[in-house]
Amino acid sequence: MRRLPPLTAIEAFVQVARLGSIKAAAEELALSSPALSRRVQSLERFIGKPLFERRHQALKLNNEGERLLGMIAPALDAMTDAVEAMTSGTELLRLRLSVLPLFATQRLMPRLPELKQKHPELHLDVDTASHGIARLGDGLDAAIVIARDVDPGLYARRLDRNRVHVIGARALVEGPDPVTRPEQLAKLTALVHRDMPETFTAWRAAAGFPELEPAAIDHFDSGTLMLEAAAQGLGIAFMLESHFEAARDDRLVQLFDLTVESHYSYWFVCRPRALSQRPVRMFHDWLIEALGAESA
């Protein structure tokens, strides 16, 4: 049998790679920073090459480290699940899912009791950080993202089709100078999500105002905060129809009687081989059924 490095060294490497910090990884593993550093260094000596670029207090994977992480992180996660399942006394399946906070709040969380009832053995680790697609296979099994399209090398299932809504505070239409015409946007701030950067420009072109410029454009990486900013009168949010309808916020109204198809949709995405894993397949099939009336 070929000799392997200590499992503790592999675990230390994966944690540092994921967290980007010796201190944070040490806290996660309940070790001192020097002890964790020694474990990472022992793995580097075993392999015979450095795995990180060391920058002051932070560590960044080099090319060799990226390659190693991609190969061993899924195996380590599978081992962790196997041990957890054995010690719990029941079969336990775990899905590591990346999902945008607004989708999670509006459309996923209200349905999770149904999933738990149908598959009580399936547990979710929910990750709301950005760049979910880029991290597939590195601590993530699947992702629910919003995008125009998805890399054809990945498995992707469109979850909806949508229209762009212009969303603002109710006071904008009930005040002394109500906002009723798109031209009035020239005096207002447009709120745009970083994952949907073309929403405003596509809307103004489809609405017949290709030269319209707002007073400013503010970018958000949180749909929840965009809705709140709009409700507080901080700007006009260019979001999806489903976002507005699911918010059920009496402070918000749809501005203008214009229907513009959105270039963006929500997608379920994973690596093709991940569909052969039971947790991924179970969640995928349940999600498609749960959103059946909304799916393309």
Short mmCIF file of C-alpha atoms in Angstrom, two decimals, residues 57-200:
data_model
loop_
_atom_site.label_atom_id
_atom_site.label_comp_id
_atom_site.label_asym_id
_atom_site.label_seq_id
_atom_site.Cartn_x
_atom_site.Cartn_y
_atom_site.Cartn_z
CA GLN A 57 -1.00 37.20 7.62
CA ALA A 58 -2.82 35.66 4.65
CA LEU A 59 -2.13 32.58 2.55
CA LYS A 60 -3.19 32.10 -1.06
CA LEU A 61 -3.11 28.78 -2.88
CA ASN A 62 -0.56 28.55 -5.66
CA ASN A 63 -1.20 26.46 -8.77
CA GLU A 64 -0.04 23.24 -7.10
CA GLY A 65 -2.22 23.96 -4.09
CA GLU A 66 -5.28 24.61 -6.28
CA ARG A 67 -4.69 21.33 -8.07
CA LEU A 68 -4.32 19.37 -4.85
CA LEU A 69 -7.37 20.98 -3.23
CA GLY A 70 -9.55 20.13 -6.22
CA MET A 71 -8.59 16.48 -5.94
CA ILE A 72 -8.72 15.87 -2.18
CA ALA A 73 -11.35 18.27 -0.77
CA PRO A 74 -14.37 16.27 -2.09
CA ALA A 75 -12.86 13.05 -0.73
CA LEU A 76 -12.31 14.61 2.70
CA ASP A 77 -15.89 15.90 2.74
CA ALA A 78 -17.15 12.42 1.84
CA MET A 79 -15.11 10.89 4.67
CA THR A 80 -16.57 13.44 7.11
CA ASP A 81 -20.09 12.56 6.01
CA ALA A 82 -19.39 8.84 6.32
CA VAL A 83 -18.13 9.20 9.88
CA GLU A 84 -21.06 11.45 10.80
CA ALA A 85 -23.51 8.93 9.38
CA MET A 86 -21.93 6.07 11.32
CA THR A 87 -21.83 7.93 14.62
CA SER A 88 -25.39 9.19 14.29
CA GLY A 89 -26.72 5.66 14.00
CA THR A 90 -28.83 6.52 10.95
CA GLU A 91 -28.12 7.03 7.30
CA LEU A 92 -27.30 10.70 6.79
CA LEU A 93 -26.93 12.47 3.48
CA ARG A 94 -25.50 15.97 3.21
CA LEU A 95 -25.69 18.52 0.40
CA ARG A 96 -23.42 21.56 0.34
CA LEU A 97 -25.51 24.16 -1.47
CA SER A 98 -24.65 27.69 -2.56
CA VAL A 99 -27.71 29.88 -2.89
CA LEU A 100 -28.30 33.61 -3.17
CA PRO A 101 -29.82 35.06 0.04
CA LEU A 102 -32.92 36.52 -1.61
CA PHE A 103 -33.80 33.27 -3.40
CA ALA A 104 -33.19 31.38 -0.15
CA THR A 105 -35.45 33.71 1.82
CA GLN A 106 -38.26 34.06 -0.70
CA ARG A 107 -38.43 30.70 -2.43
CA LEU A 108 -36.30 28.03 -0.79
CA MET A 109 -36.77 28.37 2.98
CA PRO A 110 -40.60 28.37 2.85
CA ARG A 111 -40.45 25.01 1.06
CA LEU A 112 -37.75 23.29 3.11
CA PRO A 113 -40.25 21.70 5.53
CA GLU A 114 -41.60 19.82 2.51
CA LEU A 115 -38.09 18.60 1.68
CA LYS A 116 -37.48 17.53 5.29
CA GLN A 117 -40.73 15.61 5.34
CA LYS A 118 -39.96 13.85 2.07
CA HIS A 119 -36.27 13.19 2.74
CA PRO A 120 -35.58 13.38 6.51
CA GLU A 121 -32.11 11.91 5.97
CA LEU A 122 -31.03 14.79 3.72
CA HIS A 123 -29.28 17.70 5.42
CA LEU A 124 -28.23 20.98 3.83
CA ASP A 125 -25.14 23.06 4.48
CA VAL A 126 -26.22 26.44 3.06
CA ASP A 127 -23.59 28.84 1.72
CA THR A 128 -24.69 32.35 0.73
CA ALA A 129 -21.27 33.65 -0.28
CA SER A 130 -20.74 34.80 -3.85
CA HIS A 131 -19.11 32.97 -6.78
CA GLY A 132 -20.94 29.70 -6.14
CA ILE A 133 -20.24 28.28 -9.60
CA ALA A 134 -16.49 28.83 -9.27
CA ARG A 135 -16.47 26.83 -6.02
CA LEU A 136 -18.33 23.75 -7.27
CA GLY A 137 -16.34 20.70 -6.31
CA ASP A 138 -14.39 22.71 -3.73
CA GLY A 139 -16.65 22.41 -0.72
CA LEU A 140 -19.84 22.87 -2.76
CA ASP A 141 -21.93 20.18 -4.42
CA ALA A 142 -24.44 22.42 -6.18
CA ALA A 143 -25.47 26.05 -6.55
CA ILE A 144 -28.57 28.08 -7.27
CA VAL A 145 -27.40 31.15 -9.18
CA ILE A 146 -28.83 33.98 -11.24
CA ALA A 147 -27.28 34.36 -14.67
CA ARG A 148 -27.94 34.95 -18.36
CA ASP A 149 -26.49 31.55 -19.24
CA VAL A 150 -24.24 28.90 -17.73
CA ASP A 151 -21.00 27.28 -18.89
CA PRO A 152 -22.02 24.37 -21.16
CA GLY A 153 -19.48 22.18 -19.37
CA LEU A 154 -21.73 22.21 -16.31
CA TYR A 155 -25.14 20.68 -15.76
CA ALA A 156 -27.68 23.51 -15.55
CA ARG A 157 -31.46 23.53 -15.16
CA ARG A 158 -33.33 26.80 -15.59
CA LEU A 159 -35.70 27.34 -12.68
CA ASP A 160 -37.76 30.24 -14.05
CA ARG A 161 -38.23 32.92 -16.67
CA ASN A 162 -38.85 36.43 -15.52
CA ARG A 163 -39.61 40.04 -16.37
CA VAL A 164 -37.89 43.15 -15.11
CA HIS A 165 -39.83 45.27 -12.66
CA VAL A 166 -38.97 48.82 -11.70
CA ILE A 167 -39.57 48.94 -7.95
CA GLY A 168 -39.81 52.03 -5.79
CA ALA A 169 -41.20 53.38 -2.55
CA ARG A 170 -44.94 53.94 -2.47
CA ALA A 171 -44.28 57.57 -1.57
CA LEU A 172 -42.90 58.10 -5.08
CA VAL A 173 -46.34 57.67 -6.63
CA GLU A 174 -48.42 59.12 -3.80
CA GLY A 175 -46.40 62.29 -3.16
CA PRO A 176 -46.90 65.79 -4.55
CA ASP A 177 -44.74 65.07 -7.61
CA PRO A 178 -45.58 61.45 -8.45
CA VAL A 179 -43.16 59.40 -10.56
CA THR A 180 -45.25 58.23 -13.50
CA ARG A 181 -42.94 58.59 -16.50
CA PRO A 182 -39.58 56.89 -17.20
CA GLU A 183 -38.04 60.26 -18.04
CA GLN A 184 -38.29 61.17 -14.36
CA LEU A 185 -35.57 58.59 -13.62
CA ALA A 186 -33.07 61.26 -14.67
CA LYS A 187 -33.47 62.73 -11.20
CA LEU A 188 -33.36 59.41 -9.33
CA THR A 189 -30.78 56.77 -8.41
CA ALA A 190 -30.97 53.35 -10.06
CA LEU A 191 -30.26 50.33 -7.84
CA VAL A 192 -28.69 47.39 -9.71
CA HIS A 193 -27.58 43.95 -8.51
CA ARG A 194 -23.98 43.01 -9.25
CA ASP A 195 -25.10 39.60 -10.55
CA MET A 196 -27.46 41.31 -13.01
CA PRO A 197 -25.33 44.24 -14.24
CA GLU A 198 -27.17 44.67 -17.54
CA THR A 199 -30.66 44.85 -16.05
CA PHE A 200 -31.03 48.64 -16.25
#
